[in-house]
């Protein structure tokens, strides 16, 4: 999966450096709206919004003329995000999305079905029709499944908190140019430290071995700073959520 995420098709750039119209606050508002919309869809996980945000960042990082227009027009940028969410919902198993419904209900007629359909084609072409790249959630699942000496209750606690941290982190523009594996790695490291996991040192060493990432890497410093700030502001303080306290052993 790490090899796939590092292919040119999945890379994201500092695309906001190319515009004076769209800024990180615009992007965060769109991300927040995406989560609220997904929450209103019965049976759809927040990870679908994470997928949509990934499509959006990849699209705006591309050389597509439609992406350039979106970077210089708030209305077009909003349309691009709406459409990325539509695409993510469409690939969600068992979920049917009609453009007319999206136009009338989700966007409250801000856009019509043709505008959404036209933008969908623009985005799919810009993404090279590659929609199934690994996400941070995929890496969290993989890293925790192969983690040694972790019982089921501890794994579930760390998984839930790590996924929640990822969902918060990807709304921050500072995370755009990090690979999904790096976001998952930083998330798990921060969560294990936060809950005072008793096997923290051994687990960090194992994560570094299987990922090839270093939690003291200067290139990841900004990512860890973002994660730590989110943990402190959004997660409840805890004295001890180690396996013994969680399981009662």
CSV table of C-alpha atoms in Angstrom, one decimal:
chain,number,residue,atom,x,y,z
A,1,UNK,CA,0.0,0.0,0.0
A,2,UNK,CA,2.8,2.4,0.7
A,3,UNK,CA,4.2,1.9,-2.7
A,4,UNK,CA,0.8,2.7,-4.3
A,5,UNK,CA,0.3,5.9,-2.3
A,6,UNK,CA,3.7,7.2,-3.4
A,7,UNK,CA,2.8,6.9,-7.1
A,8,UNK,CA,2.4,10.2,-8.9
A,9,UNK,CA,-1.4,9.6,-9.3
A,10,UNK,CA,-1.9,9.9,-5.6
A,11,UNK,CA,0.5,12.7,-4.6
A,12,UNK,CA,-0.8,16.1,-3.4
A,13,UNK,CA,0.9,19.5,-3.7
A,14,UNK,CA,0.7,22.8,-1.9
A,15,UNK,CA,-2.1,23.8,-4.2
A,16,UNK,CA,-3.2,26.8,-2.2
A,17,UNK,CA,0.1,28.5,-3.0
A,18,UNK,CA,-1.4,28.9,-6.5
A,19,UNK,CA,-4.4,31.0,-5.5
A,20,UNK,CA,-5.2,34.1,-3.6
A,21,UNK,CA,-8.9,33.3,-3.5
A,22,UNK,CA,-9.2,30.0,-1.6
A,23,UNK,CA,-7.5,29.7,1.8
A,24,UNK,CA,-7.2,27.0,4.5
A,25,UNK,CA,-10.3,28.3,6.2
A,26,UNK,CA,-12.4,27.7,3.0
A,27,UNK,CA,-11.1,24.2,2.8
A,28,UNK,CA,-11.9,23.5,6.5
A,29,UNK,CA,-15.4,24.7,6.1
A,30,UNK,CA,-15.9,22.4,3.2
A,31,UNK,CA,-14.5,19.4,5.1
A,32,UNK,CA,-16.8,20.2,8.1
A,33,UNK,CA,-19.8,20.4,5.8
A,34,UNK,CA,-18.7,17.0,4.3
A,35,UNK,CA,-18.7,15.3,7.7
A,36,UNK,CA,-22.1,16.8,8.6
A,37,UNK,CA,-23.5,15.6,5.2
A,38,UNK,CA,-22.1,12.1,5.7
A,39,UNK,CA,-23.5,12.0,9.2
A,40,UNK,CA,-27.0,12.6,7.8
A,41,UNK,CA,-26.7,9.6,5.5
A,42,UNK,CA,-27.8,6.5,7.4
A,43,UNK,CA,-25.2,3.7,7.4
A,44,UNK,CA,-22.3,5.9,6.0
A,45,UNK,CA,-19.1,6.0,8.0
A,46,UNK,CA,-17.1,9.3,8.4
A,47,UNK,CA,-14.3,7.5,6.5
A,48,UNK,CA,-16.3,8.3,3.4
A,49,UNK,CA,-15.8,12.0,4.0
A,50,UNK,CA,-12.0,11.3,4.4
A,51,UNK,CA,-12.1,9.6,1.0
A,52,UNK,CA,-13.9,12.6,-0.5
A,53,UNK,CA,-11.3,15.0,1.1
A,54,UNK,CA,-8.6,13.0,-0.5
A,55,UNK,CA,-10.2,13.2,-3.9
A,56,UNK,CA,-10.6,17.0,-3.5
A,57,UNK,CA,-6.9,17.5,-2.5
A,58,UNK,CA,-5.7,15.3,-5.4
A,59,UNK,CA,-8.0,17.1,-7.9
A,60,UNK,CA,-6.8,20.6,-6.8
A,61,UNK,CA,-3.2,19.4,-7.0
A,62,UNK,CA,-3.7,18.4,-10.6
A,63,UNK,CA,-3.1,20.4,-13.8
A,64,UNK,CA,-6.8,20.1,-14.8
A,65,UNK,CA,-8.2,23.4,-16.2
A,66,UNK,CA,-11.3,22.7,-14.0
A,67,UNK,CA,-9.0,22.5,-10.9
A,68,UNK,CA,-7.4,25.9,-11.9
A,69,UNK,CA,-10.9,27.4,-12.2
A,70,UNK,CA,-11.9,26.0,-8.8
A,71,UNK,CA,-8.8,27.5,-7.2
A,72,UNK,CA,-9.8,30.9,-8.4
A,73,UNK,CA,-13.6,30.8,-7.8
A,74,UNK,CA,-15.2,30.0,-4.4
A,75,UNK,CA,-18.4,28.8,-6.1
A,76,UNK,CA,-16.5,26.4,-8.4
A,77,UNK,CA,-14.4,25.2,-5.5
A,78,UNK,CA,-17.5,24.3,-3.5
A,79,UNK,CA,-18.9,22.5,-6.5
A,80,UNK,CA,-15.7,20.5,-6.8
A,81,UNK,CA,-16.0,19.5,-3.1
A,82,UNK,CA,-19.7,18.6,-3.4
A,83,UNK,CA,-18.8,16.4,-6.4
A,84,UNK,CA,-15.9,14.7,-4.7
A,85,UNK,CA,-18.3,13.8,-1.9
A,86,UNK,CA,-20.8,12.5,-4.4
A,87,UNK,CA,-18.1,10.3,-6.0
A,88,UNK,CA,-17.1,8.9,-2.6
A,89,UNK,CA,-20.7,8.2,-1.7
A,90,UNK,CA,-21.2,6.4,-5.1
A,91,UNK,CA,-18.4,3.9,-4.4
A,92,UNK,CA,-19.8,3.3,-0.9
A,93,UNK,CA,-21.3,-0.2,-1.0
A,94,UNK,CA,-25.1,-0.2,-1.2
A,95,UNK,CA,-25.5,3.5,-1.4
A,96,UNK,CA,-27.2,5.1,-4.4
A,97,UNK,CA,-26.7,8.7,-5.2
A,98,UNK,CA,-28.7,10.6,-7.9
A,99,UNK,CA,-27.4,14.0,-9.2
A,100,UNK,CA,-30.9,15.4,-9.0
A,101,UNK,CA,-31.2,14.5,-5.3
A,102,UNK,CA,-27.8,16.0,-4.6
A,103,UNK,CA,-28.7,19.2,-6.5
A,104,UNK,CA,-32.1,19.7,-4.9
A,105,UNK,CA,-31.6,18.4,-1.3
A,106,UNK,CA,-27.9,18.4,-0.5
A,107,UNK,CA,-26.9,21.7,-2.2
A,108,UNK,CA,-30.4,23.2,-1.8
A,109,UNK,CA,-30.4,24.0,-5.6
A,110,UNK,CA,-27.1,25.9,-5.4
A,111,UNK,CA,-26.0,23.7,-8.4
A,112,UNK,CA,-28.0,21.8,-10.9
A,113,UNK,CA,-27.6,18.1,-11.9
A,114,UNK,CA,-25.8,19.0,-15.1
A,115,UNK,CA,-23.2,21.1,-13.3
A,116,UNK,CA,-22.6,18.2,-10.9
A,117,UNK,CA,-22.3,15.6,-13.6
A,118,UNK,CA,-20.0,17.8,-15.7
A,119,UNK,CA,-17.7,18.4,-12.7
A,120,UNK,CA,-17.8,14.7,-11.9
A,121,UNK,CA,-16.3,13.9,-15.3
A,122,UNK,CA,-13.7,16.6,-14.9
A,123,UNK,CA,-12.6,15.2,-11.5
A,124,UNK,CA,-12.6,11.6,-12.7
A,125,UNK,CA,-10.4,12.5,-15.6
A,126,UNK,CA,-8.1,14.6,-13.4
A,127,UNK,CA,-7.7,11.7,-11.0
A,128,UNK,CA,-7.0,9.3,-13.9
A,129,UNK,CA,-10.1,7.3,-12.7
A,130,UNK,CA,-8.0,6.0,-9.8
A,131,UNK,CA,-10.4,6.0,-6.8
A,132,UNK,CA,-9.3,3.1,-4.7
A,133,UNK,CA,-5.9,4.2,-3.3
A,134,UNK,CA,-5.2,3.4,0.4
A,135,UNK,CA,-6.6,5.8,3.0
A,136,UNK,CA,-5.3,6.5,6.5
A,137,UNK,CA,-8.1,4.3,7.8
A,138,UNK,CA,-6.8,1.4,5.7
A,139,UNK,CA,-3.3,1.9,7.2
A,140,UNK,CA,-4.7,2.1,10.7
A,141,UNK,CA,-6.4,-1.2,10.2
A,142,UNK,CA,-3.3,-2.8,8.8
A,143,UNK,CA,-0.8,-1.5,11.4
A,144,UNK,CA,-3.0,-2.5,14.3
A,145,UNK,CA,-3.8,-6.0,12.9
A,146,UNK,CA,-0.1,-6.9,12.7
A,147,UNK,CA,0.8,-5.2,16.0
A,148,UNK,CA,2.1,-7.9,18.4
A,149,UNK,CA,0.9,-8.4,22.0
A,150,UNK,CA,-2.2,-6.3,21.6
A,151,UNK,CA,-5.5,-7.6,23.0
A,152,UNK,CA,-8.8,-7.0,21.2
A,153,UNK,CA,-10.1,-4.4,23.7
A,154,UNK,CA,-6.9,-2.3,23.5
A,155,UNK,CA,-6.8,-2.6,19.7
A,156,UNK,CA,-10.4,-1.4,19.4
A,157,UNK,CA,-9.8,1.5,21.7
A,158,UNK,CA,-6.7,2.6,19.8
A,159,UNK,CA,-8.4,2.1,16.5
A,160,UNK,CA,-11.4,4.2,17.3
A,161,UNK,CA,-9.4,7.1,18.7
A,162,UNK,CA,-6.9,6.9,15.9
A,163,UNK,CA,-9.6,7.0,13.3
A,164,UNK,CA,-11.2,9.9,15.0
A,165,UNK,CA,-7.9,11.8,15.1
A,166,UNK,CA,-7.4,11.1,11.4
A,167,UNK,CA,-10.8,12.5,10.7
A,168,UNK,CA,-9.9,15.7,12.5
A,169,UNK,CA,-6.4,15.9,11.1
A,170,UNK,CA,-7.4,15.8,7.4
A,171,UNK,CA,-9.4,18.9,7.8
A,172,UNK,CA,-6.2,20.8,8.5
A,173,UNK,CA,-4.4,22.0,5.4
A,174,UNK,CA,-1.1,21.3,7.0
A,175,UNK,CA,-1.7,17.6,6.5
A,176,UNK,CA,-2.4,17.8,2.7
A,177,UNK,CA,1.1,16.8,1.5
A,178,UNK,CA,1.6,13.9,3.9
A,179,UNK,CA,0.9,10.3,2.7
A,180,UNK,CA,-2.0,8.4,4.2
A,181,UNK,CA,0.5,6.0,5.9
A,182,UNK,CA,2.3,8.9,7.6
A,183,UNK,CA,-1.0,10.3,8.9
A,184,UNK,CA,-2.0,6.9,10.2
A,185,UNK,CA,1.4,6.4,11.8
A,186,UNK,CA,1.3,9.7,13.5
A,187,UNK,CA,-2.2,9.2,14.6
A,188,UNK,CA,-1.5,5.8,16.2
A,189,UNK,CA,1.6,7.1,17.9
A,190,UNK,CA,-0.2,10.1,19.4
A,191,UNK,CA,-3.1,8.0,20.6
A,192,UNK,CA,-1.0,5.3,22.2
A,193,UNK,CA,0.9,8.0,24.0
A,194,UNK,CA,-2.3,9.8,25.0
A,195,UNK,CA,-3.9,6.7,26.6
A,196,UNK,CA,-0.6,5.7,28.2
A,197,UNK,CA,-0.5,2.3,26.5
A,198,UNK,CA,1.7,0.1,28.6
A,199,UNK,CA,3.6,-1.4,25.6
A,200,UNK,CA,4.2,2.1,24.0
A,201,UNK,CA,8.0,1.8,23.6
A,202,UNK,CA,7.8,-1.7,22.0
A,203,UNK,CA,4.9,-0.7,19.8
A,204,UNK,CA,6.6,2.4,18.5
A,205,UNK,CA,9.6,0.4,17.6
A,206,UNK,CA,7.5,-2.1,15.8
A,207,UNK,CA,5.6,0.6,13.9
A,208,UNK,CA,8.8,2.2,12.8
A,209,UNK,CA,10.1,-1.2,11.6
A,210,UNK,CA,7.1,-2.1,9.5
A,211,UNK,CA,6.5,1.4,8.0
A,212,UNK,CA,10.1,2.6,7.5
A,213,UNK,CA,8.9,5.9,9.2
A,214,UNK,CA,10.6,7.5,12.2
A,215,UNK,CA,8.5,9.4,14.8
A,216,UNK,CA,11.5,11.8,15.3
A,217,UNK,CA,11.9,12.5,11.6
A,218,UNK,CA,12.1,16.2,10.9
A,219,UNK,CA,9.9,15.8,7.9
A,220,UNK,CA,7.0,14.5,10.1
A,221,UNK,CA,7.5,17.2,12.8
A,222,UNK,CA,4.7,19.5,11.5
A,223,UNK,CA,2.3,16.5,11.2
A,224,UNK,CA,3.0,15.4,14.8
A,225,UNK,CA,2.5,19.0,16.0
A,226,UNK,CA,-0.9,19.1,14.4
A,227,UNK,CA,-1.9,15.7,15.8
A,228,UNK,CA,-0.7,16.6,19.3
A,229,UNK,CA,-2.7,19.9,19.3
A,230,UNK,CA,-5.8,18.1,18.1
A,231,UNK,CA,-5.4,15.4,20.9
A,232,UNK,CA,-5.0,18.1,23.6
A,233,UNK,CA,-8.0,20.1,22.4
A,234,UNK,CA,-10.4,17.4,21.3
A,235,UNK,CA,-9.7,14.3,23.4
A,236,UNK,CA,-10.5,14.0,27.1
A,237,UNK,CA,-7.6,13.9,29.5
A,238,UNK,CA,-6.9,10.4,30.8
A,239,UNK,CA,-4.7,9.1,33.6
A,240,UNK,CA,-4.6,5.6,32.4
A,241,UNK,CA,-6.3,3.8,29.5
A,242,UNK,CA,-3.7,1.0,29.4
A,243,UNK,CA,-4.9,-2.6,28.5
A,244,UNK,CA,-5.1,-3.5,32.2
A,245,UNK,CA,-7.4,-0.6,33.0
A,246,UNK,CA,-9.6,-1.1,29.9
A,247,UNK,CA,-10.0,-4.8,30.4
A,248,UNK,CA,-10.0,-4.8,34.1
A,249,UNK,CA,-7.2,-7.3,34.3
